[in-house]
mmCIF file of C-alpha atoms in Angstrom:
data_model
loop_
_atom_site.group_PDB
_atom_site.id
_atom_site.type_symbol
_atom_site.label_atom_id
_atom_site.label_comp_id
_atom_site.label_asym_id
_atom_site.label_seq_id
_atom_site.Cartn_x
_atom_site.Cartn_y
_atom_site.Cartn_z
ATOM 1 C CA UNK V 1 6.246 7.007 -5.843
ATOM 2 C CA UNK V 2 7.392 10.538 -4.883
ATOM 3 C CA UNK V 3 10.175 11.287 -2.917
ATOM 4 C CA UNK V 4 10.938 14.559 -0.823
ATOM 5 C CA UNK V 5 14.581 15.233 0.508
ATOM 6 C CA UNK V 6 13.994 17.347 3.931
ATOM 7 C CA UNK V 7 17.285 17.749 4.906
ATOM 8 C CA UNK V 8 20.692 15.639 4.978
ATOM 9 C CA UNK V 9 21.485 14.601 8.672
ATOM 10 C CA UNK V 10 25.584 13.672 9.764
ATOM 11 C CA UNK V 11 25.951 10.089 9.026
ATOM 12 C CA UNK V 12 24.584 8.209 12.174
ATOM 13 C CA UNK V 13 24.522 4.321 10.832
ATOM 14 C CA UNK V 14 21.936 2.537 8.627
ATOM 15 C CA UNK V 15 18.372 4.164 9.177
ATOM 16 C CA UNK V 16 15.915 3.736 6.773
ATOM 17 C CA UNK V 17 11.983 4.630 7.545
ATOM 18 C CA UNK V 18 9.131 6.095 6.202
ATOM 19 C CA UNK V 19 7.127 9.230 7.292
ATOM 20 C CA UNK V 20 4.255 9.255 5.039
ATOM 21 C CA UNK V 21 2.195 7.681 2.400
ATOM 22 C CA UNK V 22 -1.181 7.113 1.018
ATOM 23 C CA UNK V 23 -3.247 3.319 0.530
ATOM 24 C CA UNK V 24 -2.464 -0.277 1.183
ATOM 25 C CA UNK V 25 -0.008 -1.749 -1.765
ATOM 26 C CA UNK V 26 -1.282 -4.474 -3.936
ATOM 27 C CA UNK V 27 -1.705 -7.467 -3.186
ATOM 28 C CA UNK V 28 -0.072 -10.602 -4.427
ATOM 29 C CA UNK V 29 -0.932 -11.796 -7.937
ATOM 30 C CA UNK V 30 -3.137 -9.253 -8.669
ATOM 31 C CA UNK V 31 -1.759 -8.234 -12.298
ATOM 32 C CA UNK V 32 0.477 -5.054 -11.375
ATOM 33 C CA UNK V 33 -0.967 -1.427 -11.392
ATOM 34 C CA UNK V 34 -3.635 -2.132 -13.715
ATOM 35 C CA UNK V 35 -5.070 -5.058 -11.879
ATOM 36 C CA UNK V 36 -5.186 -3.102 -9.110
ATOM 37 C CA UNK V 37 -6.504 -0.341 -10.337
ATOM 38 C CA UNK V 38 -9.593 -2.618 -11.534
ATOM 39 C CA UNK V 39 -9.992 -4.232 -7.962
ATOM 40 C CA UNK V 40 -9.919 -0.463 -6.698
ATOM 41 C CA UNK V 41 -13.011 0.193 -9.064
ATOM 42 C CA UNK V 42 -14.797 -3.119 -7.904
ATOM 43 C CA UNK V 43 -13.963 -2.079 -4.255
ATOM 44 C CA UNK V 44 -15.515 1.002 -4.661
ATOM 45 C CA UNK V 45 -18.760 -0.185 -6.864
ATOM 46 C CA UNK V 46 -22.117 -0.487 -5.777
ATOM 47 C CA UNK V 47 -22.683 -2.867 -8.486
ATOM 48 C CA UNK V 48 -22.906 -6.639 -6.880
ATOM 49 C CA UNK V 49 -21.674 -7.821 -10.082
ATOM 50 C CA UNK V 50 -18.620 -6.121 -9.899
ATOM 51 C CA UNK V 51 -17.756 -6.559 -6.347
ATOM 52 C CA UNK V 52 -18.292 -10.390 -6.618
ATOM 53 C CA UNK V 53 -14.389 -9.731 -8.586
ATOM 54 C CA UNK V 54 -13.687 -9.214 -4.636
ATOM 55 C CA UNK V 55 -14.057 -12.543 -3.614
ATOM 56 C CA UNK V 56 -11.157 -14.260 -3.618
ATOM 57 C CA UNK V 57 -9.072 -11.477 -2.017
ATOM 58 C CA UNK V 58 -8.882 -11.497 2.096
ATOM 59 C CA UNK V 59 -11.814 -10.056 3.710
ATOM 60 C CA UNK V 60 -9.672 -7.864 6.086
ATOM 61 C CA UNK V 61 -7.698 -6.079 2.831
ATOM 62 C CA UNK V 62 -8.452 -2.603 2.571
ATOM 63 C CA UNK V 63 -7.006 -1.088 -0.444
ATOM 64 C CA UNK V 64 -7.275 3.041 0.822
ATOM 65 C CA UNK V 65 -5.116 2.237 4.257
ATOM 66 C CA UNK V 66 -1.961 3.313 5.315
ATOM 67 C CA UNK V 67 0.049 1.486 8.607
ATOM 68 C CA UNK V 68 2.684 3.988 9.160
ATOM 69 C CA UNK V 69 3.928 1.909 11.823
ATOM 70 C CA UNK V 70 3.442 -1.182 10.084
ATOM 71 C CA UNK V 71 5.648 -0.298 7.023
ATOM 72 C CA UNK V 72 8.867 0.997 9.451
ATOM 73 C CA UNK V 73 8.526 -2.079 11.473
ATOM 74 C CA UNK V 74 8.871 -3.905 8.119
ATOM 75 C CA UNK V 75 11.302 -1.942 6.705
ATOM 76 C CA UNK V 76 13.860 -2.262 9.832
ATOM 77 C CA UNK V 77 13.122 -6.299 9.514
ATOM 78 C CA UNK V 78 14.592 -6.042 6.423
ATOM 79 C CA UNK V 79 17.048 -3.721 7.290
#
């Protein structure tokens, strides 16, 4: 992860949100960066071989998007 400090705002009460990034996390269980790094590959392969590794993850996962939206909605649940 890289962080940028813009600029330090007066103290308004708790905010905390995102204003960029780049592809979906991983998913659950998939082995930490180097799992997903291999189901990256397989994502991207033309070889049916390979992408039958893709099977068992959710159809709908796409592993090069990025919900803006999605990931300050989740982070104010939390917060």
């Amino acid at each position: 992860h890289v962080f940028r400090l813009d600029e330090i705002l007066p103290y308004q009460g708790p905010q905390v949100r995102c204003v960029d990034g780049k592809n979906a996390c991983p998913i659950e269980d998939i082995g930490g960066v180097f799992g997903h790094n291999h189901l990256t590959r397989a994502y991207l392969s033309d070889n049916p071989l390979i992408r039958r590794q893709l099977d068992w993850i959710d159809a709908d996962y796409q592993p090069f998007n990025f919900n803006l939206t999605a990931v300050n909605s989740r982070l104010e649940e939390l917060h």
